PDB file of C-alpha atoms in Angstrom:
ATOM      1  CA  MET F   1     290.735 119.783 143.379  1.00 52.00           C
ATOM      2  CA  ALA F   2     293.585 118.563 141.225  1.00 58.00           C
ATOM      3  CA  ASP F   3     294.360 119.975 137.814  1.00 66.00           C
ATOM      4  CA  ASP F   4     292.548 118.104 135.036  1.00 69.00           C
ATOM      5  CA  LYS F   5     295.476 116.801 132.983  1.00 70.00           C
ATOM      6  CA  SER F   6     293.183 115.825 130.105  1.00 73.00           C
ATOM      7  CA  LYS F   7     292.378 119.486 129.380  1.00 67.00           C
ATOM      8  CA  ARG F   8     295.580 120.664 127.730  1.00 65.00           C
ATOM      9  CA  GLY F   9     296.531 122.140 124.426  1.00 62.00           C
ATOM     10  CA  GLY F  10     296.070 125.277 122.391  1.00 61.00           C
ATOM     11  CA  ALA F  11     293.472 126.936 124.566  1.00 58.00           C
ATOM     12  CA  ASP F  12     295.860 126.830 127.498  1.00 70.00           C
ATOM     13  CA  ARG F  13     298.639 128.498 125.498  1.00 80.00           C
ATOM     14  CA  ARG F  14     296.444 131.362 124.294  1.00 87.00           C
ATOM     15  CA  LYS F  15     295.989 132.664 127.822  1.00 89.00           C
ATOM     16  CA  VAL F  16     298.259 133.978 130.552  1.00 89.00           C
ATOM     17  CA  ALA F  17     297.293 132.621 133.960  1.00 88.00           C
ATOM     18  CA  GLY F  18     297.317 135.782 136.052  1.00 90.00           C
ATOM     19  CA  GLY F  19     297.046 133.786 139.264  1.00 90.00           C
ATOM     20  CA  GLU F  20     300.209 131.813 138.520  1.00 91.00           C
ATOM     21  CA  GLY F  21     303.258 133.763 139.626  1.00 93.00           C
ATOM     22  CA  TYR F  22     305.650 131.898 137.343  1.00 92.00           C
ATOM     23  CA  GLU F  23     303.578 132.781 134.265  1.00 93.00           C
ATOM     24  CA  VAL F  24     303.339 136.439 135.249  1.00 95.00           C
ATOM     25  CA  ASN F  25     307.098 136.519 135.891  1.00 95.00           C
ATOM     26  CA  TYR F  26     307.823 134.887 132.524  1.00 94.00           C
ATOM     27  CA  PHE F  27     305.548 137.343 130.713  1.00 95.00           C
ATOM     28  CA  ALA F  28     307.181 140.303 132.481  1.00 96.00           C
ATOM     29  CA  ARG F  29     310.720 139.085 131.694  1.00 97.00           C
ATOM     30  CA  LYS F  30     309.808 138.366 128.084  1.00 96.00           C
ATOM     31  CA  HIS F  31     308.646 141.949 127.564  1.00 96.00           C
ATOM     32  CA  GLY F  32     311.151 143.706 129.816  1.00 96.00           C
ATOM     33  CA  ILE F  33     308.512 145.067 132.181  1.00 96.00           C
ATOM     34  CA  THR F  34     308.039 144.715 135.928  1.00 96.00           C
ATOM     35  CA  LYS F  35     305.839 142.087 137.517  1.00 96.00           C
ATOM     36  CA  ASP F  36     303.529 144.858 138.767  1.00 96.00           C
ATOM     37  CA  GLN F  37     303.174 146.228 135.243  1.00 96.00           C
ATOM     38  CA  ALA F  38     302.398 142.743 133.940  1.00 96.00           C
ATOM     39  CA  GLU F  39     299.762 142.188 136.623  1.00 96.00           C
ATOM     40  CA  GLY F  40     298.242 145.578 135.824  1.00 96.00           C
ATOM     41  CA  LEU F  41     298.029 144.696 132.136  1.00 96.00           C
ATOM     42  CA  ILE F  42     296.347 141.386 132.933  1.00 96.00           C
ATOM     43  CA  LYS F  43     293.763 143.198 135.069  1.00 96.00           C
ATOM     44  CA  LYS F  44     293.214 145.869 132.415  1.00 96.00           C
ATOM     45  CA  VAL F  45     293.320 143.829 129.189  1.00 96.00           C
ATOM     46  CA  GLY F  46     292.411 140.336 130.380  1.00 94.00           C
ATOM     47  CA  ASN F  47     294.401 137.148 129.973  1.00 93.00           C
ATOM     48  CA  ASP F  48     294.413 136.800 126.168  1.00 94.00           C
ATOM     49  CA  ARG F  49     298.094 136.421 125.233  1.00 94.00           C
ATOM     50  CA  GLU F  50     297.865 138.268 121.886  1.00 95.00           C
ATOM     51  CA  LYS F  51     296.191 141.304 123.433  1.00 96.00           C
ATOM     52  CA  LEU F  52     298.666 141.289 126.310  1.00 96.00           C
ATOM     53  CA  ASN F  53     301.640 141.087 123.932  1.00 96.00           C
ATOM     54  CA  ALA F  54     300.313 144.109 122.027  1.00 96.00           C
ATOM     55  CA  ALA F  55     299.691 146.084 125.231  1.00 96.00           C
ATOM     56  CA  ALA F  56     303.147 145.226 126.596  1.00 96.00           C
ATOM     57  CA  ALA F  57     304.759 146.370 123.334  1.00 95.00           C
ATOM     58  CA  LYS F  58     303.094 149.779 123.771  1.00 94.00           C
ATOM     59  CA  LEU F  59     304.663 150.140 127.245  1.00 87.00           C
ATOM     60  CA  LYS F  60     308.196 149.997 125.854  1.00 75.00           C
TER      61      LYS F  60
END
């Protein structure tokens, strides 16, 4: 099924799509961590961007 283009906006930006490689790579690069570390954080913390940012900051 195609992506519903009408469902866009803030809710989409508050989450990191763990199944999308480009988003995981961007998140990992942004925080200076590996892709595996980023995927582990998403599995552990969930996909809420604020919580992930805080968890990634603790890894540094």
